Amino acid sequence: MLNWLYTAISWILLRWHDVWSFLDGREILATNWDWILAIVFLVITVRIILFPLFVKQIKSQRAMQALQPQMKELQDKHKGDRETLQKEMMELYRREKANPLMGCLPLFLQIPVFISLFWILRRLDPTRAVAVETGQVSEQASNTTLYTWTFDQFQSASLAQLFGAPIASQFFDQDFSRFDELDANIAAVRVVIGILVVIMMITTYLTAKQMILKTGWATDPTQLMMQRLMVYGLPFLLLFSGAFFPLGVIIYWVVQNLVSLAQQQWVLRKYPPPPQPKDAKGGVSGPLPLGGGKANGKGSKDGKGKDAPADDAPQVDGKQLAPRPGAKPVKPKKAPPKNVPPKRVPPSKNIPPKRKSSTPNSG
């Protein structure tokens, strides 16, 4: 069903190999650079083809950023009602023509290319070429000429190496004896693949994290889950799945991540995202306040020219100030009035003695 895609990817790979064919037969650092460079430029070609979609991805992320305040209002309004919240979110996306899945579209479109290269390199087997040379099977029966390959190209790619590790080998290779002609060592192969798997994980994490640092974490639960899956889930998954990839596929993934890092850096510098304040968790709390408000903690001027309180000033919780049940009421102490002079008491010498009444007592 995907033979047409396998043929297209093979055609691009083989055309780049033709460009670097002058390096055929020359091993530098136990590496056949004609096939390594063919894989590198296959990545560059695919990234150029997908570049318009990458631009749409950036525009979609900008649109999602503009909807952050409205999504925050919906979350506060329908807190605890997840079903209604999802319906309101979908309606908001439809009305504003925003698609939260567009941010992952370039990655999803690269998955068929990855699968195609995985299948193509998995077919490489030096024993098939030997069987054809010795007349045991024909070229057509050995499937060495599928997807526009020639027998010479199949034989050359089957014996291609990177630092002594065949590009068709795997970390847990079940039939490593097929590379006996190369005198390859499975321990050395595992060292090369292990190092590249670690680099693949790190560059995958940095590629996803680079975009998050510029745009911020999403407030939409669905988009936030996808962001966390891309940043943390995918690199962790590669730790286990990378051991079953052919070495050439791992090379493709690492080069793709490095190209993506450079491409994203250029696009984000040329089209920087709008500045938005971040909360304590690092998420986007909304757009910058209008009317001269600042995100540095200082308030703006009110109508009387005085400093208004900042938006991010700490709020006082009224529940903590309320008295506990059963506690005795405490009368607050009255503070003495300020700027009130004390009362002067006249000296006792100037006060005349009190006279007794001269009226005689009756009876």
mmCIF file of C-alpha atoms in Angstrom:
data_model
loop_
_atom_site.group_PDB
_atom_site.id
_atom_site.type_symbol
_atom_site.label_atom_id
_atom_site.label_comp_id
_atom_site.label_asym_id
_atom_site.label_seq_id
_atom_site.Cartn_x
_atom_site.Cartn_y
_atom_site.Cartn_z
ATOM 1 C CA MET A 1 0.000 0.000 0.000
ATOM 2 C CA LEU A 2 2.902 2.377 0.767
ATOM 3 C CA ASN A 3 5.119 1.177 -2.059
ATOM 4 C CA TRP A 4 4.704 4.515 -3.832
ATOM 5 C CA LEU A 5 6.057 6.313 -0.748
ATOM 6 C CA TYR A 6 8.941 3.857 -0.391
ATOM 7 C CA THR A 7 9.784 4.459 -4.041
ATOM 8 C CA ALA A 8 9.683 8.258 -3.631
ATOM 9 C CA ILE A 9 11.938 8.247 -0.559
ATOM 10 C CA SER A 10 14.317 5.779 -2.208
ATOM 11 C CA TRP A 11 14.503 7.948 -5.322
ATOM 12 C CA ILE A 12 15.490 11.041 -3.294
ATOM 13 C CA LEU A 13 18.043 9.050 -1.278
ATOM 14 C CA LEU A 14 19.610 7.521 -4.387
ATOM 15 C CA ARG A 15 19.787 10.838 -6.227
ATOM 16 C CA TRP A 16 21.771 12.342 -3.359
ATOM 17 C CA HIS A 17 23.979 9.263 -3.331
ATOM 18 C CA ASP A 18 24.692 9.909 -7.009
ATOM 19 C CA VAL A 19 25.838 13.428 -6.050
ATOM 20 C CA TRP A 20 28.323 12.024 -3.519
ATOM 21 C CA SER A 21 29.240 8.949 -5.555
ATOM 22 C CA PHE A 22 32.797 10.256 -6.032
ATOM 23 C CA LEU A 23 33.334 9.217 -2.384
ATOM 24 C CA ASP A 24 32.286 5.632 -3.097
ATOM 25 C CA GLY A 25 34.926 3.161 -1.961
ATOM 26 C CA ARG A 26 36.729 5.729 0.225
ATOM 27 C CA GLU A 27 36.503 5.047 3.933
ATOM 28 C CA ILE A 28 37.471 7.880 6.267
ATOM 29 C CA LEU A 29 37.347 7.039 9.995
ATOM 30 C CA ALA A 30 35.789 3.673 9.059
ATOM 31 C CA THR A 31 32.854 5.557 7.516
ATOM 32 C CA ASN A 32 31.336 5.463 4.029
ATOM 33 C CA TRP A 33 30.527 9.145 3.728
ATOM 34 C CA ASP A 34 28.689 8.835 0.410
ATOM 35 C CA TRP A 35 25.741 7.083 2.134
ATOM 36 C CA ILE A 36 25.952 9.150 5.315
ATOM 37 C CA LEU A 37 25.773 12.388 3.313
ATOM 38 C CA ALA A 38 22.930 10.957 1.224
ATOM 39 C CA ILE A 39 20.914 10.455 4.443
ATOM 40 C CA VAL A 40 21.834 13.953 5.670
ATOM 41 C CA PHE A 41 20.650 15.606 2.465
ATOM 42 C CA LEU A 42 17.516 13.451 2.426
ATOM 43 C CA VAL A 43 16.650 15.152 5.726
ATOM 44 C CA ILE A 44 17.353 18.602 4.274
ATOM 45 C CA THR A 45 15.181 17.865 1.234
ATOM 46 C CA VAL A 46 12.249 16.710 3.380
ATOM 47 C CA ARG A 47 12.559 19.775 5.626
ATOM 48 C CA ILE A 48 12.524 22.086 2.611
ATOM 49 C CA ILE A 49 9.392 20.368 1.280
ATOM 50 C CA LEU A 50 7.666 20.690 4.672
ATOM 51 C CA PHE A 51 8.797 24.271 5.298
ATOM 52 C CA PRO A 52 5.436 25.855 4.239
ATOM 53 C CA LEU A 53 3.692 23.609 6.760
ATOM 54 C CA PHE A 54 6.201 24.667 9.384
ATOM 55 C CA VAL A 55 5.257 28.302 8.746
ATOM 56 C CA LYS A 56 1.579 27.355 9.164
ATOM 57 C CA GLN A 57 2.522 25.674 12.427
ATOM 58 C CA ILE A 58 4.023 28.940 13.708
ATOM 59 C CA LYS A 59 0.951 30.919 12.616
ATOM 60 C CA SER A 60 -1.332 28.429 14.341
ATOM 61 C CA GLN A 61 0.644 28.778 17.556
ATOM 62 C CA ARG A 62 0.352 32.573 17.314
ATOM 63 C CA ALA A 63 -3.423 32.206 16.910
ATOM 64 C CA MET A 64 -3.593 29.938 19.942
ATOM 65 C CA GLN A 65 -1.620 32.496 21.952
ATOM 66 C CA ALA A 66 -4.127 35.203 21.010
ATOM 67 C CA LEU A 67 -6.941 32.993 22.353
ATOM 68 C CA GLN A 68 -5.296 32.447 25.742
ATOM 69 C CA PRO A 69 -7.387 35.087 27.605
ATOM 70 C CA GLN A 70 -10.658 33.700 26.225
ATOM 71 C CA MET A 71 -9.650 30.130 27.054
ATOM 72 C CA LYS A 72 -8.752 31.227 30.576
ATOM 73 C CA GLU A 73 -12.208 32.764 30.997
ATOM 74 C CA LEU A 74 -13.859 29.545 29.812
ATOM 75 C CA GLN A 75 -11.798 27.501 32.251
ATOM 76 C CA ASP A 76 -12.806 29.738 35.149
ATOM 77 C CA LYS A 77 -16.441 29.734 34.025
ATOM 78 C CA HIS A 78 -16.769 25.955 33.590
ATOM 79 C CA LYS A 79 -14.411 24.847 36.334
ATOM 80 C CA GLY A 80 -15.257 21.265 37.278
ATOM 81 C CA ASP A 81 -17.420 20.690 34.172
ATOM 82 C CA ARG A 82 -14.958 19.143 31.760
ATOM 83 C CA GLU A 83 -17.534 18.125 29.146
ATOM 84 C CA THR A 84 -19.004 21.621 28.824
ATOM 85 C CA LEU A 85 -15.509 23.116 28.804
ATOM 86 C CA GLN A 86 -14.461 20.917 25.890
ATOM 87 C CA LYS A 87 -17.569 21.893 23.911
ATOM 88 C CA GLU A 88 -16.959 25.585 24.527
ATOM 89 C CA MET A 89 -13.299 25.185 23.531
ATOM 90 C CA MET A 90 -14.223 23.448 20.273
ATOM 91 C CA GLU A 91 -16.731 26.172 19.501
ATOM 92 C CA LEU A 92 -14.074 28.835 20.183
ATOM 93 C CA TYR A 93 -11.605 27.093 17.853
ATOM 94 C CA ARG A 94 -14.250 26.816 15.128
ATOM 95 C CA ARG A 95 -15.288 30.461 15.472
ATOM 96 C CA GLU A 96 -11.738 31.797 15.461
ATOM 97 C CA LYS A 97 -10.533 29.247 12.836
ATOM 98 C CA ALA A 98 -7.741 27.967 15.104
ATOM 99 C CA ASN A 99 -6.513 24.378 15.152
ATOM 100 C CA PRO A 100 -4.565 23.143 18.198
ATOM 101 C CA LEU A 101 -3.412 20.055 16.256
ATOM 102 C CA MET A 102 -1.637 22.154 13.626
ATOM 103 C CA GLY A 103 1.348 22.487 15.961
ATOM 104 C CA CYS A 104 2.096 18.767 15.565
ATOM 105 C CA LEU A 105 1.281 18.457 11.849
ATOM 106 C CA PRO A 106 4.895 18.705 10.554
ATOM 107 C CA LEU A 107 5.929 15.934 12.933
ATOM 108 C CA PHE A 108 3.021 13.715 11.897
ATOM 109 C CA LEU A 109 3.897 14.192 8.218
ATOM 110 C CA GLN A 110 7.481 13.112 8.876
ATOM 111 C CA ILE A 111 6.353 9.817 10.389
ATOM 112 C CA PRO A 112 5.641 8.232 6.930
ATOM 113 C CA VAL A 113 9.103 9.325 5.781
ATOM 114 C CA PHE A 114 10.607 7.783 8.902
ATOM 115 C CA ILE A 115 8.698 4.524 8.349
ATOM 116 C CA SER A 116 9.787 4.424 4.699
ATOM 117 C CA LEU A 117 13.464 4.841 5.546
ATOM 118 C CA PHE A 118 13.100 2.254 8.327
ATOM 119 C CA TRP A 119 11.700 -0.284 5.850
ATOM 120 C CA ILE A 120 14.275 0.516 3.156
ATOM 121 C CA LEU A 121 17.299 0.182 5.438
ATOM 122 C CA ARG A 122 15.907 -2.901 7.134
ATOM 123 C CA ARG A 123 16.026 -4.690 3.772
ATOM 124 C CA LEU A 124 19.762 -4.150 3.411
ATOM 125 C CA ASP A 125 21.541 -7.474 3.797
ATOM 126 C CA PRO A 126 25.027 -8.317 2.450
ATOM 127 C CA THR A 127 24.130 -12.016 2.240
ATOM 128 C CA ARG A 128 21.540 -11.247 -0.452
ATOM 129 C CA ALA A 129 24.193 -9.630 -2.598
ATOM 130 C CA VAL A 130 26.485 -12.610 -2.069
ATOM 131 C CA ALA A 131 23.686 -15.009 -3.076
ATOM 132 C CA VAL A 132 23.143 -13.057 -6.300
ATOM 133 C CA GLU A 133 26.880 -12.966 -7.107
ATOM 134 C CA THR A 134 27.250 -16.702 -6.577
ATOM 135 C CA GLY A 135 24.214 -17.414 -8.764
ATOM 136 C CA GLN A 136 22.080 -18.896 -5.980
ATOM 137 C CA VAL A 137 19.183 -16.497 -6.673
ATOM 138 C CA SER A 138 18.363 -13.916 -9.314
ATOM 139 C CA GLU A 139 18.289 -10.202 -8.717
ATOM 140 C CA GLN A 140 14.520 -10.118 -8.998
ATOM 141 C CA ALA A 141 14.051 -13.018 -6.578
ATOM 142 C CA SER A 142 16.397 -11.457 -4.035
ATOM 143 C CA ASN A 143 14.405 -8.189 -3.990
ATOM 144 C CA THR A 144 17.621 -6.203 -4.328
ATOM 145 C CA THR A 145 16.236 -4.035 -7.099
ATOM 146 C CA LEU A 146 13.008 -2.869 -5.477
ATOM 147 C CA TYR A 147 12.045 0.822 -5.240
ATOM 148 C CA THR A 148 14.298 1.940 -8.163
ATOM 149 C CA TRP A 149 17.457 0.456 -6.575
ATOM 150 C CA THR A 150 20.149 -1.172 -8.687
ATOM 151 C CA PHE A 151 22.088 -4.216 -7.519
ATOM 152 C CA ASP A 152 25.302 -2.202 -7.166
ATOM 153 C CA GLN A 153 23.554 0.399 -5.029
ATOM 154 C CA PHE A 154 22.013 -2.297 -2.826
ATOM 155 C CA GLN A 155 25.377 -4.001 -2.341
ATOM 156 C CA SER A 156 27.142 -0.702 -1.575
ATOM 157 C CA ALA A 157 24.518 0.389 0.962
ATOM 158 C CA SER A 158 24.517 -3.023 2.661
ATOM 159 C CA LEU A 159 28.245 -2.642 3.365
ATOM 160 C CA ALA A 160 28.129 1.069 4.340
ATOM 161 C CA GLN A 161 29.358 1.906 7.848
ATOM 162 C CA LEU A 162 29.558 4.743 10.361
ATOM 163 C CA PHE A 163 32.659 4.497 12.559
ATOM 164 C CA GLY A 164 32.775 0.748 11.895
ATOM 165 C CA ALA A 165 29.044 0.123 12.559
ATOM 166 C CA PRO A 166 26.925 -0.958 9.534
ATOM 167 C CA ILE A 167 24.072 1.473 8.876
ATOM 168 C CA ALA A 168 21.698 -1.508 8.532
ATOM 169 C CA SER A 169 22.606 -2.945 11.964
ATOM 170 C CA GLN A 170 20.593 -2.626 15.188
ATOM 171 C CA PHE A 171 21.460 -2.582 18.879
ATOM 172 C CA PHE A 172 19.690 -5.910 19.431
ATOM 173 C CA ASP A 173 20.507 -7.416 16.053
ATOM 174 C CA GLN A 174 19.120 -10.944 15.755
ATOM 175 C CA ASP A 175 21.307 -11.897 12.786
ATOM 176 C CA PHE A 176 24.543 -9.963 13.099
ATOM 177 C CA SER A 177 26.450 -12.740 11.322
ATOM 178 C CA ARG A 178 25.356 -11.271 7.978
ATOM 179 C CA PHE A 179 28.003 -8.568 8.498
ATOM 180 C CA ASP A 180 30.877 -11.045 8.835
ATOM 181 C CA GLU A 181 32.301 -9.749 5.563
ATOM 182 C CA LEU A 182 32.917 -6.387 7.277
ATOM 183 C CA ASP A 183 34.636 -7.836 10.353
ATOM 184 C CA ALA A 184 32.230 -5.729 12.413
ATOM 185 C CA ASN A 185 32.156 -6.057 16.200
ATOM 186 C CA ILE A 186 28.740 -6.120 17.881
ATOM 187 C CA ALA A 187 30.177 -4.413 20.989
ATOM 188 C CA ALA A 188 31.505 -1.487 18.911
ATOM 189 C CA VAL A 189 28.180 -1.307 17.072
ATOM 190 C CA ARG A 190 26.298 -1.030 20.358
ATOM 191 C CA VAL A 191 28.590 1.737 21.564
ATOM 192 C CA VAL A 192 27.993 3.787 18.386
ATOM 193 C CA ILE A 193 24.232 3.178 18.446
ATOM 194 C CA GLY A 194 24.003 3.867 22.191
ATOM 195 C CA ILE A 195 25.743 7.244 21.855
ATOM 196 C CA LEU A 196 23.533 8.230 18.930
ATOM 197 C CA VAL A 197 20.366 7.168 20.799
ATOM 198 C CA VAL A 198 21.328 9.451 23.705
ATOM 199 C CA ILE A 199 21.992 12.304 21.264
ATOM 200 C CA MET A 200 18.650 11.550 19.579
ATOM 201 C CA MET A 201 16.821 11.803 22.917
ATOM 202 C CA ILE A 202 18.552 15.054 23.930
ATOM 203 C CA THR A 203 17.995 16.766 20.579
ATOM 204 C CA THR A 204 14.355 15.633 20.506
ATOM 205 C CA TYR A 205 13.826 17.189 23.948
ATOM 206 C CA LEU A 206 15.610 20.416 22.967
ATOM 207 C CA THR A 207 13.619 20.711 19.736
ATOM 208 C CA ALA A 208 10.297 20.548 21.596
ATOM 209 C CA LYS A 209 11.501 22.658 24.529
ATOM 210 C CA GLN A 210 12.802 25.406 22.249
ATOM 211 C CA MET A 211 9.305 26.154 20.986
ATOM 212 C CA ILE A 212 7.756 26.003 24.467
ATOM 213 C CA LEU A 213 10.277 28.509 25.851
ATOM 214 C CA LYS A 214 9.281 31.004 23.162
ATOM 215 C CA THR A 215 5.510 30.488 23.180
ATOM 216 C CA GLY A 216 4.848 29.315 26.739
ATOM 217 C CA TRP A 217 2.796 26.413 28.024
ATOM 218 C CA ALA A 218 -0.766 26.245 26.758
ATOM 219 C CA THR A 219 -3.803 26.708 29.006
ATOM 220 C CA ASP A 220 -6.018 24.432 26.917
ATOM 221 C CA PRO A 221 -5.925 20.957 28.568
ATOM 222 C CA THR A 222 -5.740 19.117 25.234
ATOM 223 C CA GLN A 223 -2.926 21.249 23.869
ATOM 224 C CA LEU A 224 -1.090 21.176 27.204
ATOM 225 C CA MET A 225 -1.215 17.374 27.221
ATOM 226 C CA MET A 226 0.205 17.258 23.696
ATOM 227 C CA GLN A 227 2.982 19.678 24.636
ATOM 228 C CA ARG A 228 3.984 17.561 27.629
ATOM 229 C CA LEU A 229 3.880 14.431 25.490
ATOM 230 C CA MET A 230 6.204 16.019 22.943
ATOM 231 C CA VAL A 231 8.618 17.446 25.517
ATOM 232 C CA TYR A 232 8.833 14.546 27.974
ATOM 233 C CA GLY A 233 7.024 11.512 26.569
ATOM 234 C CA LEU A 234 8.652 11.214 23.147
ATOM 235 C CA PRO A 235 12.305 11.427 24.330
ATOM 236 C CA PHE A 236 11.577 8.803 27.006
ATOM 237 C CA LEU A 237 9.981 6.526 24.408
ATOM 238 C CA LEU A 238 13.054 6.794 22.177
ATOM 239 C CA LEU A 239 15.196 5.322 24.960
ATOM 240 C CA PHE A 240 13.556 1.935 24.331
ATOM 241 C CA SER A 241 12.447 2.097 20.705
ATOM 242 C CA GLY A 242 15.810 3.454 19.493
ATOM 243 C CA ALA A 243 17.438 0.112 20.296
ATOM 244 C CA PHE A 244 15.353 -1.506 17.529
ATOM 245 C CA PHE A 245 15.997 1.126 14.841
ATOM 246 C CA PRO A 246 18.607 0.543 12.134
ATOM 247 C CA LEU A 247 21.605 2.814 12.588
ATOM 248 C CA GLY A 248 20.762 4.733 9.398
ATOM 249 C CA VAL A 249 17.325 5.629 10.810
ATOM 250 C CA ILE A 250 18.912 6.951 14.012
ATOM 251 C CA ILE A 251 21.275 9.067 11.899
ATOM 252 C CA TYR A 252 18.243 10.430 10.030
ATOM 253 C CA TRP A 253 16.467 11.328 13.309
ATOM 254 C CA VAL A 254 19.503 13.056 14.841
ATOM 255 C CA VAL A 255 20.166 15.122 11.705
ATOM 256 C CA GLN A 256 16.472 15.993 11.490
ATOM 257 C CA ASN A 257 16.514 17.308 15.078
ATOM 258 C CA LEU A 258 19.609 19.414 14.439
ATOM 259 C CA VAL A 259 18.070 20.897 11.283
ATOM 260 C CA SER A 260 14.821 21.565 13.159
ATOM 261 C CA LEU A 261 16.698 23.381 15.945
ATOM 262 C CA ALA A 262 18.395 25.662 13.421
ATOM 263 C CA GLN A 263 15.191 26.204 11.451
ATOM 264 C CA GLN A 264 13.117 27.031 14.536
ATOM 265 C CA GLN A 265 15.783 29.392 15.838
ATOM 266 C CA TRP A 266 15.776 31.327 12.569
ATOM 267 C CA VAL A 267 11.974 31.510 12.334
ATOM 268 C CA LEU A 268 11.515 32.522 15.985
ATOM 269 C CA ARG A 269 14.090 35.285 15.614
ATOM 270 C CA LYS A 270 12.513 36.566 12.425
ATOM 271 C CA TYR A 271 8.946 36.260 13.724
ATOM 272 C CA PRO A 272 9.192 36.540 17.520
ATOM 273 C CA PRO A 273 6.071 35.682 19.522
ATOM 274 C CA PRO A 274 4.214 38.500 21.292
ATOM 275 C CA PRO A 275 5.521 39.100 24.840
ATOM 276 C CA GLN A 276 3.301 37.614 27.505
ATOM 277 C CA PRO A 277 3.735 37.536 31.284
ATOM 278 C CA LYS A 278 4.226 34.175 32.934
ATOM 279 C CA ASP A 279 2.885 32.888 36.180
ATOM 280 C CA ALA A 280 4.825 31.073 38.894
ATOM 281 C CA LYS A 281 4.513 27.750 37.076
ATOM 282 C CA GLY A 282 5.933 29.157 33.855
ATOM 283 C CA GLY A 283 2.619 29.179 32.011
ATOM 284 C CA VAL A 284 1.221 32.062 30.073
ATOM 285 C CA SER A 285 -1.143 34.028 32.276
ATOM 286 C CA GLY A 286 -2.512 36.266 29.525
ATOM 287 C CA PRO A 287 -1.518 39.184 27.325
ATOM 288 C CA LEU A 288 0.223 42.224 28.658
ATOM 289 C CA PRO A 289 -2.145 44.769 30.245
ATOM 290 C CA LEU A 290 -3.130 47.712 28.120
ATOM 291 C CA GLY A 291 -3.020 51.364 29.129
ATOM 292 C CA GLY A 292 0.572 51.504 30.291
ATOM 293 C CA GLY A 293 0.500 48.487 32.643
ATOM 294 C CA LYS A 294 3.820 46.686 33.071
ATOM 295 C CA ALA A 295 4.659 43.084 33.684
ATOM 296 C CA ASN A 296 7.578 43.850 35.990
ATOM 297 C CA GLY A 297 5.478 44.067 39.142
ATOM 298 C CA LYS A 298 4.980 47.854 39.149
ATOM 299 C CA GLY A 299 1.497 49.313 38.965
ATOM 300 C CA SER A 300 0.304 51.938 36.564
ATOM 301 C CA LYS A 301 -0.997 55.406 37.345
ATOM 302 C CA ASP A 302 -4.637 55.820 38.237
ATOM 303 C CA GLY A 303 -6.877 58.801 37.463
ATOM 304 C CA LYS A 304 -5.505 60.863 40.401
ATOM 305 C CA GLY A 305 -1.905 60.390 39.379
ATOM 306 C CA LYS A 306 -1.177 57.952 42.206
ATOM 307 C CA ASP A 307 0.312 54.517 41.857
ATOM 308 C CA ALA A 308 -2.356 51.906 41.379
ATOM 309 C CA PRO A 309 -1.745 48.444 42.833
ATOM 310 C CA ALA A 310 0.024 46.014 40.549
ATOM 311 C CA ASP A 311 -1.935 43.211 38.919
ATOM 312 C CA ASP A 312 0.432 40.604 40.297
ATOM 313 C CA ALA A 313 0.266 41.905 43.917
ATOM 314 C CA PRO A 314 -0.298 39.086 46.455
ATOM 315 C CA GLN A 315 -3.945 38.591 47.343
ATOM 316 C CA VAL A 316 -5.072 38.237 50.967
ATOM 317 C CA ASP A 317 -7.083 35.126 51.746
ATOM 318 C CA GLY A 318 -10.120 36.087 53.844
ATOM 319 C CA LYS A 319 -10.551 32.548 55.169
ATOM 320 C CA GLN A 320 -7.180 32.680 56.899
ATOM 321 C CA LEU A 321 -8.154 35.927 58.682
ATOM 322 C CA ALA A 322 -11.505 34.602 59.919
ATOM 323 C CA PRO A 323 -11.671 33.469 63.615
ATOM 324 C CA ARG A 324 -11.720 29.761 64.337
ATOM 325 C CA PRO A 325 -14.974 28.212 65.627
ATOM 326 C CA GLY A 326 -15.170 28.364 69.451
ATOM 327 C CA ALA A 327 -12.364 30.890 69.846
ATOM 328 C CA LYS A 328 -12.888 33.797 72.243
ATOM 329 C CA PRO A 329 -13.277 37.142 70.547
ATOM 330 C CA VAL A 330 -10.278 39.333 70.927
ATOM 331 C CA LYS A 331 -10.845 43.025 71.250
ATOM 332 C CA PRO A 332 -8.370 44.931 69.189
ATOM 333 C CA LYS A 333 -6.282 47.429 71.056
ATOM 334 C CA LYS A 334 -7.054 50.990 70.233
ATOM 335 C CA ALA A 335 -4.080 52.810 68.891
ATOM 336 C CA PRO A 336 -3.447 56.237 70.401
ATOM 337 C CA PRO A 337 -4.485 59.105 68.138
ATOM 338 C CA LYS A 338 -1.686 60.591 66.164
ATOM 339 C CA ASN A 339 -0.648 64.253 66.239
ATOM 340 C CA VAL A 340 -2.898 65.029 69.258
ATOM 341 C CA PRO A 341 -1.071 67.086 71.939
ATOM 342 C CA PRO A 342 -1.486 65.786 75.522
ATOM 343 C CA LYS A 343 -3.830 67.658 77.893
ATOM 344 C CA ARG A 344 -2.127 70.139 80.207
ATOM 345 C CA VAL A 345 -2.852 69.773 83.897
ATOM 346 C CA PRO A 346 -2.577 73.094 85.893
ATOM 347 C CA PRO A 347 -0.255 73.016 88.871
ATOM 348 C CA SER A 348 -1.905 72.304 92.253
ATOM 349 C CA LYS A 349 -0.586 75.529 93.848
ATOM 350 C CA ASN A 350 -2.910 77.746 91.840
ATOM 351 C CA ILE A 351 -6.058 75.781 92.736
ATOM 352 C CA PRO A 352 -7.970 77.401 95.708
ATOM 353 C CA PRO A 353 -9.184 75.067 98.496
ATOM 354 C CA LYS A 354 -12.793 73.957 98.358
ATOM 355 C CA ARG A 355 -15.010 75.873 100.912
ATOM 356 C CA LYS A 356 -17.393 74.029 103.196
ATOM 357 C CA SER A 357 -21.065 74.888 103.230
ATOM 358 C CA SER A 358 -22.107 77.301 106.072
ATOM 359 C CA THR A 359 -25.764 76.119 106.169
ATOM 360 C CA PRO A 360 -26.500 74.541 109.606
ATOM 361 C CA ASN A 361 -27.825 71.022 109.707
ATOM 362 C CA SER A 362 -31.568 70.838 110.449
ATOM 363 C CA GLY A 363 -32.927 68.980 113.549
#
